[in-house]
Amino acid sequence: MAAPAITPAARARDSVPIFQSFFIFPPGVMFFQASGLQQLRCSTCAGLRGVVNCLPGQRDESVTGEQVGMAIQTWGERPAPSRSPRLQPSSHFMFLSYAQTLEALLIQRTASHATRFAVSETFWDGYLRAHPLSRPAVVRRPFSEPLTTPEELFQGITLAATDARAGRPNELRLYLGDPKMVYRHTAEYLGDRYWELLPRAEDGSLGGYAERLRARHGYTCFALMLNNCQTVVPRLWFRLRDFYSGLFERTGFLRGGTDCNLFAGNYRATPFGAHTDDQDVFTVIIEGRKRLLAWPPKVFQEMEQPLSENPHDYQRYRSRARVLEGKAGDLLYWPREYGHVAESVDEGLVTTLSLGLDRGSTATSWVEAALSEVIGEALSEEKQAAPLPFRKSNRPRAARSLPRDFTVALKAAQSPKAAPRLERALRLRWLGWVTGLGLKPPPEVPVPKLAKSDHVQADAGYPILCVPWRDELHIAANGFSVAFPGAKGHAALIRALNRGKPLTVGNALEQFSERSTRASTRLLLSKLIAFRALEKLTAEK
């Protein structure tokens, strides 16, 4: 019997349509209206099977407008009118949990929105010859395809805004104010209004969001900043890995790490005025036109004292700045020593990504983080937070005795087990750091139960790292790391996967594990899928 034709699920997903709108139902289920249903059915149902949560009693990935209404009634609460899209009987929808949405929403593509970003083999050699990293530079449209699109980034912004409203950790900031952001409103000033003023998916785009701010709330200028935006745009993380890896092959790997911060809005100048960064920065202009004034270190040192009272008062130093200006597709660069301020060239919308290179990390900071992890295992956060007994007359005696949790921490650090635990924590953290190039990865993806007939495939270009240590096997990929018991066959399994050829789950269990370790092998495969190091393949029909 011939084996079925296999394609990675990511390829099957290329034709998934852009979702037109979504909102959140009370149980935390996201609702999407999609176009191109027939294309969706034939191309992606198999790829998304196990990811899509259907309505109660439904076994299909798509449901109609009437079924949406029935679902609302079943859940007992309707969405607020201001957030309800128009439900047409012929409309089709998909239901996904929030965690699943992060992966499913951001993997979709259409021909008009596809971005096949790649950094050519010769790009960094040519760039570094022409532009030393010690000086600012502008490069006109260096890449044949864009790093990302405004549409993809706006979807990421709305997911971050959803996190903010739900009280989940996020790195989104919003500034509202005058064009130069000298006088601006932030979350602290806006209070509860802040949540309504954040972007929503029904805004449709950055332009739609700007129009809602103007029409409903009276704000004409805004600035959105999203640090580590690649964590809500997973495909962007992989493109950034390609961008940074070519550079590091030529300059060496910075253990301080990398990041990607999004700046979007119609503001005329950086909200916090002229400043220096802790990182060297590449800025990719995604939408609009951008100008950057960059002052050499000696010049900016003269400016720092006058600007300390008002960092927006930089115009008198304008003639001494180097001007970097670009439009969509262009790349700007400046070293961290250069003081700078960003400006828009006109009053239009601008979206940029700042790609940072951190030269500042030291071995001390790495050991401190690992030691904190080791000691933290011995401490209870609740007990640490508890108030200590206090009497004014007893202060000298109290000062001579360390709090109990301090003593526990010291004993943990002095324990014979502390040194190997510290080494283990450092090794695991370093493995993840190297495989992710110091770039914070998106959250792990939910993994459906694997069948023996399922095929999986790794990316041979970015192999999974596997390092034996004592009686463990340390495995890392795409910024994540995990320790597994040193089961027989696991290292051989990783070597087989790193060849980049499809492998069935059944064959992995039969060839690379014993009966007693098959559960561990299945867990390892699931972990690698969660890390996005393995692609679950779908059979072409």
Coordinates of C-alpha atoms in Angstrom, one line a residue, residues 276-529:
T276 CA 19.4 56.6 24.2
D277 CA 18.6 52.8 24.2
D278 CA 20.3 49.9 25.9
Q279 CA 20.5 48.1 22.6
D280 CA 21.7 48.5 19.0
V281 CA 18.6 48.8 16.9
F282 CA 17.5 47.8 13.4
T283 CA 14.1 49.4 12.6
V284 CA 12.1 47.9 9.8
I285 CA 9.4 50.3 8.4
I286 CA 6.2 48.3 7.8
E287 CA 3.8 51.1 6.9
G288 CA 4.1 54.8 6.3
R289 CA 7.3 57.0 6.4
K290 CA 9.7 57.5 9.3
R291 CA 12.5 59.9 10.1
L292 CA 15.0 59.4 12.8
L293 CA 17.4 62.1 14.2
A294 CA 20.5 60.4 15.6
W295 CA 23.2 62.3 17.5
P296 CA 26.7 61.0 17.9
P297 CA 27.7 60.1 21.5
K298 CA 29.8 63.2 22.2
V299 CA 27.1 65.5 20.8
F300 CA 24.3 63.8 22.8
Q301 CA 26.4 64.1 26.0
E302 CA 26.3 67.9 25.6
M303 CA 22.5 67.7 25.1
E304 CA 21.7 65.4 28.0
Q305 CA 21.7 68.1 30.8
P306 CA 19.5 70.6 28.9
L307 CA 17.1 67.8 27.8
S308 CA 16.8 66.3 31.3
E309 CA 14.0 68.8 32.1
N310 CA 12.3 68.5 28.8
P311 CA 13.4 65.7 26.4
H312 CA 11.0 67.1 23.7
D313 CA 13.1 70.3 23.5
Y314 CA 15.6 68.9 20.9
Q315 CA 14.9 71.2 18.0
R316 CA 17.8 73.5 18.7
Y317 CA 20.2 70.5 18.2
R318 CA 18.5 69.4 15.0
S319 CA 21.3 70.6 12.7
R320 CA 23.9 68.4 14.6
A321 CA 21.9 65.2 14.1
R322 CA 22.3 62.6 11.4
V323 CA 19.0 62.2 9.6
L324 CA 17.8 58.6 8.8
E325 CA 14.7 58.6 6.7
G326 CA 12.8 55.8 5.1
K327 CA 9.5 54.4 3.9
A328 CA 7.7 51.0 3.9
G329 CA 10.2 48.2 3.3
D330 CA 13.3 50.2 4.3
L331 CA 15.8 49.3 7.1
L332 CA 17.3 51.9 9.5
Y333 CA 20.0 51.2 12.0
W334 CA 21.7 53.0 14.9
P335 CA 24.1 51.9 17.7
R336 CA 23.0 52.2 21.3
E337 CA 25.5 55.0 22.0
Y338 CA 23.6 57.4 19.6
G339 CA 20.9 59.6 21.1
H340 CA 17.9 59.7 18.9
V341 CA 14.2 60.6 18.5
A342 CA 11.8 59.3 15.9
E343 CA 9.5 61.5 13.8
S344 CA 6.8 60.8 11.2
V345 CA 7.4 62.5 7.9
D346 CA 3.8 63.4 7.4
E347 CA 0.5 63.0 9.3
G348 CA -0.2 59.5 8.1
L349 CA -0.2 56.3 10.0
V350 CA 3.2 54.7 10.6
T351 CA 4.1 51.2 11.8
T352 CA 7.6 50.1 12.5
L353 CA 9.4 47.1 14.2
S354 CA 12.5 47.8 16.3
L355 CA 14.8 44.8 16.4
G356 CA 17.2 45.1 19.3
L357 CA 20.6 43.6 19.9
D358 CA 21.5 43.6 23.7
R359 CA 25.3 43.7 24.3
G360 CA 24.9 44.2 28.1
S361 CA 24.3 40.8 29.7
T362 CA 27.0 39.4 32.0
A363 CA 27.7 36.0 33.5
T364 CA 26.7 37.5 36.9
S365 CA 23.2 38.2 35.7
W366 CA 22.9 34.6 34.3
V367 CA 24.1 33.0 37.6
E368 CA 21.8 35.3 39.6
A369 CA 18.8 34.2 37.6
A370 CA 19.7 30.5 37.9
L371 CA 20.5 30.8 41.6
S372 CA 17.2 32.5 42.2
E373 CA 15.5 29.6 40.5
V374 CA 17.3 27.1 42.7
I375 CA 16.6 28.9 46.0
G376 CA 13.0 29.6 45.0
E377 CA 12.3 25.9 45.0
A378 CA 13.0 25.9 48.8
L379 CA 11.0 28.9 49.6
S380 CA 7.3 29.6 50.0
E381 CA 6.1 32.9 48.5
E382 CA 3.3 33.1 51.0
K383 CA 5.7 32.9 54.0
Q384 CA 8.1 35.4 52.4
A385 CA 5.3 38.0 52.0
A386 CA 4.1 37.6 55.6
P387 CA 4.8 40.6 58.0
L388 CA 7.6 40.0 60.5
P389 CA 7.1 40.5 64.2
F390 CA 8.1 44.0 65.3
R391 CA 8.6 45.8 68.6
K392 CA 10.4 49.1 68.9
S393 CA 12.2 48.0 72.1
N394 CA 13.5 44.8 70.5
R395 CA 15.0 46.2 67.3
P396 CA 18.7 45.6 68.1
R397 CA 18.0 41.9 68.8
A398 CA 15.8 41.5 65.8
A399 CA 18.4 43.0 63.5
R400 CA 21.0 40.4 64.7
S401 CA 18.7 37.5 63.7
L402 CA 18.0 36.8 60.1
P403 CA 14.3 36.2 59.1
R404 CA 13.5 32.5 58.8
D405 CA 13.2 32.5 55.0
F406 CA 16.6 34.1 54.7
T407 CA 18.0 31.2 56.7
V408 CA 16.2 28.7 54.5
A409 CA 17.6 30.4 51.4
L410 CA 21.2 30.2 52.8
K411 CA 20.8 26.5 53.6
A412 CA 19.5 25.9 50.1
A413 CA 22.5 27.7 48.6
Q414 CA 25.0 25.8 50.9
S415 CA 23.4 22.4 50.3
P416 CA 25.6 19.8 48.6
K417 CA 22.8 19.6 46.0
A418 CA 23.0 23.3 45.2
A419 CA 25.9 23.2 42.8
P420 CA 24.4 20.6 40.5
R421 CA 21.0 22.3 40.6
L422 CA 22.6 25.6 39.7
E423 CA 24.5 24.0 36.8
R424 CA 21.3 22.3 35.7
A425 CA 19.3 25.5 35.7
L426 CA 22.1 27.3 33.8
R427 CA 22.4 24.6 31.2
L428 CA 18.7 24.5 30.5
R429 CA 18.3 28.2 30.3
W430 CA 21.4 28.5 28.0
L431 CA 20.1 25.8 25.7
G432 CA 16.8 27.5 25.3
W433 CA 18.5 30.9 24.8
V434 CA 20.8 29.6 22.0
T435 CA 18.0 27.9 20.1
G436 CA 15.9 31.0 20.3
L437 CA 18.8 33.4 19.6
G438 CA 17.8 35.2 22.8
L439 CA 14.4 36.1 21.3
K440 CA 11.4 35.5 23.6
P441 CA 9.3 32.8 21.9
P442 CA 5.5 32.7 21.6
P443 CA 3.7 30.6 24.2
E444 CA 3.6 26.9 23.6
V445 CA 0.8 25.7 21.4
P446 CA -1.9 23.3 22.5
V447 CA -1.2 19.8 21.3
P448 CA -4.0 17.4 20.3
K449 CA -3.6 13.7 21.2
L450 CA -1.3 12.1 18.7
A451 CA -2.3 9.0 16.8
K452 CA 0.2 6.4 15.7
S453 CA -0.7 7.1 12.1
D454 CA 0.2 10.8 12.5
H455 CA 3.3 12.1 10.7
V456 CA 5.7 14.6 12.2
Q457 CA 8.6 16.5 10.6
A458 CA 11.3 18.7 12.0
D459 CA 13.2 21.6 10.3
A460 CA 16.6 20.3 9.4
G461 CA 17.8 23.9 9.0
Y462 CA 17.2 24.5 12.7
P463 CA 17.9 21.2 14.4
I464 CA 16.6 20.3 17.9
L465 CA 19.4 20.4 20.4
C466 CA 19.9 17.3 22.6
V467 CA 22.6 17.3 25.4
P468 CA 23.0 14.5 27.9
W469 CA 23.7 15.6 31.4
R470 CA 24.1 13.2 34.3
D471 CA 21.0 10.9 34.1
E472 CA 19.0 13.4 32.1
L473 CA 18.6 14.4 28.5
H474 CA 18.3 18.2 28.0
I475 CA 16.3 19.0 24.9
A476 CA 15.8 22.5 23.4
A477 CA 14.2 24.1 20.4
N478 CA 12.9 27.5 19.4
G479 CA 13.7 29.2 22.7
F480 CA 12.3 26.4 24.9
S481 CA 14.2 23.7 26.9
V482 CA 13.1 20.7 28.9
A483 CA 14.8 17.9 30.9
F484 CA 13.8 14.3 30.3
P485 CA 15.0 11.2 32.0
G486 CA 17.7 9.7 29.9
A487 CA 15.4 7.1 28.3
K488 CA 17.1 4.7 25.9
G489 CA 16.5 5.8 22.3
H490 CA 15.5 9.4 22.9
A491 CA 18.8 10.8 21.6
A492 CA 18.6 8.6 18.5
L493 CA 15.0 9.8 18.0
I494 CA 16.2 13.4 18.0
R495 CA 18.9 12.6 15.5
A496 CA 16.3 10.9 13.2
L497 CA 14.0 13.9 13.5
N498 CA 16.8 16.3 12.7
R499 CA 17.2 14.8 9.3
G500 CA 14.1 16.7 8.4
K501 CA 12.2 13.7 6.9
P502 CA 8.6 12.7 7.9
L503 CA 8.3 10.1 10.6
T504 CA 5.1 8.5 11.9
V505 CA 4.4 8.6 15.6
G506 CA 4.0 4.8 15.5
N507 CA 7.4 4.3 14.0
A508 CA 9.0 6.7 16.6
L509 CA 7.5 4.6 19.4
E510 CA 8.5 1.3 17.9
Q511 CA 12.0 2.2 16.8
F512 CA 13.2 4.6 19.5
S513 CA 11.6 3.4 22.8
E514 CA 10.9 0.4 24.8
R515 CA 7.5 -0.6 26.1
S516 CA 8.2 1.0 29.5
T517 CA 9.3 4.3 28.0
R518 CA 6.7 4.8 25.2
A519 CA 4.6 7.2 27.3
S520 CA 7.7 9.3 27.8
T521 CA 8.5 9.2 24.1
R522 CA 5.0 10.3 23.2
L523 CA 5.3 13.1 25.8
L524 CA 8.6 14.2 24.1
L525 CA 7.0 14.3 20.7
S526 CA 4.1 16.4 22.1
K527 CA 6.5 18.8 23.8
L528 CA 8.4 19.3 20.5
I529 CA 5.1 20.1 18.7

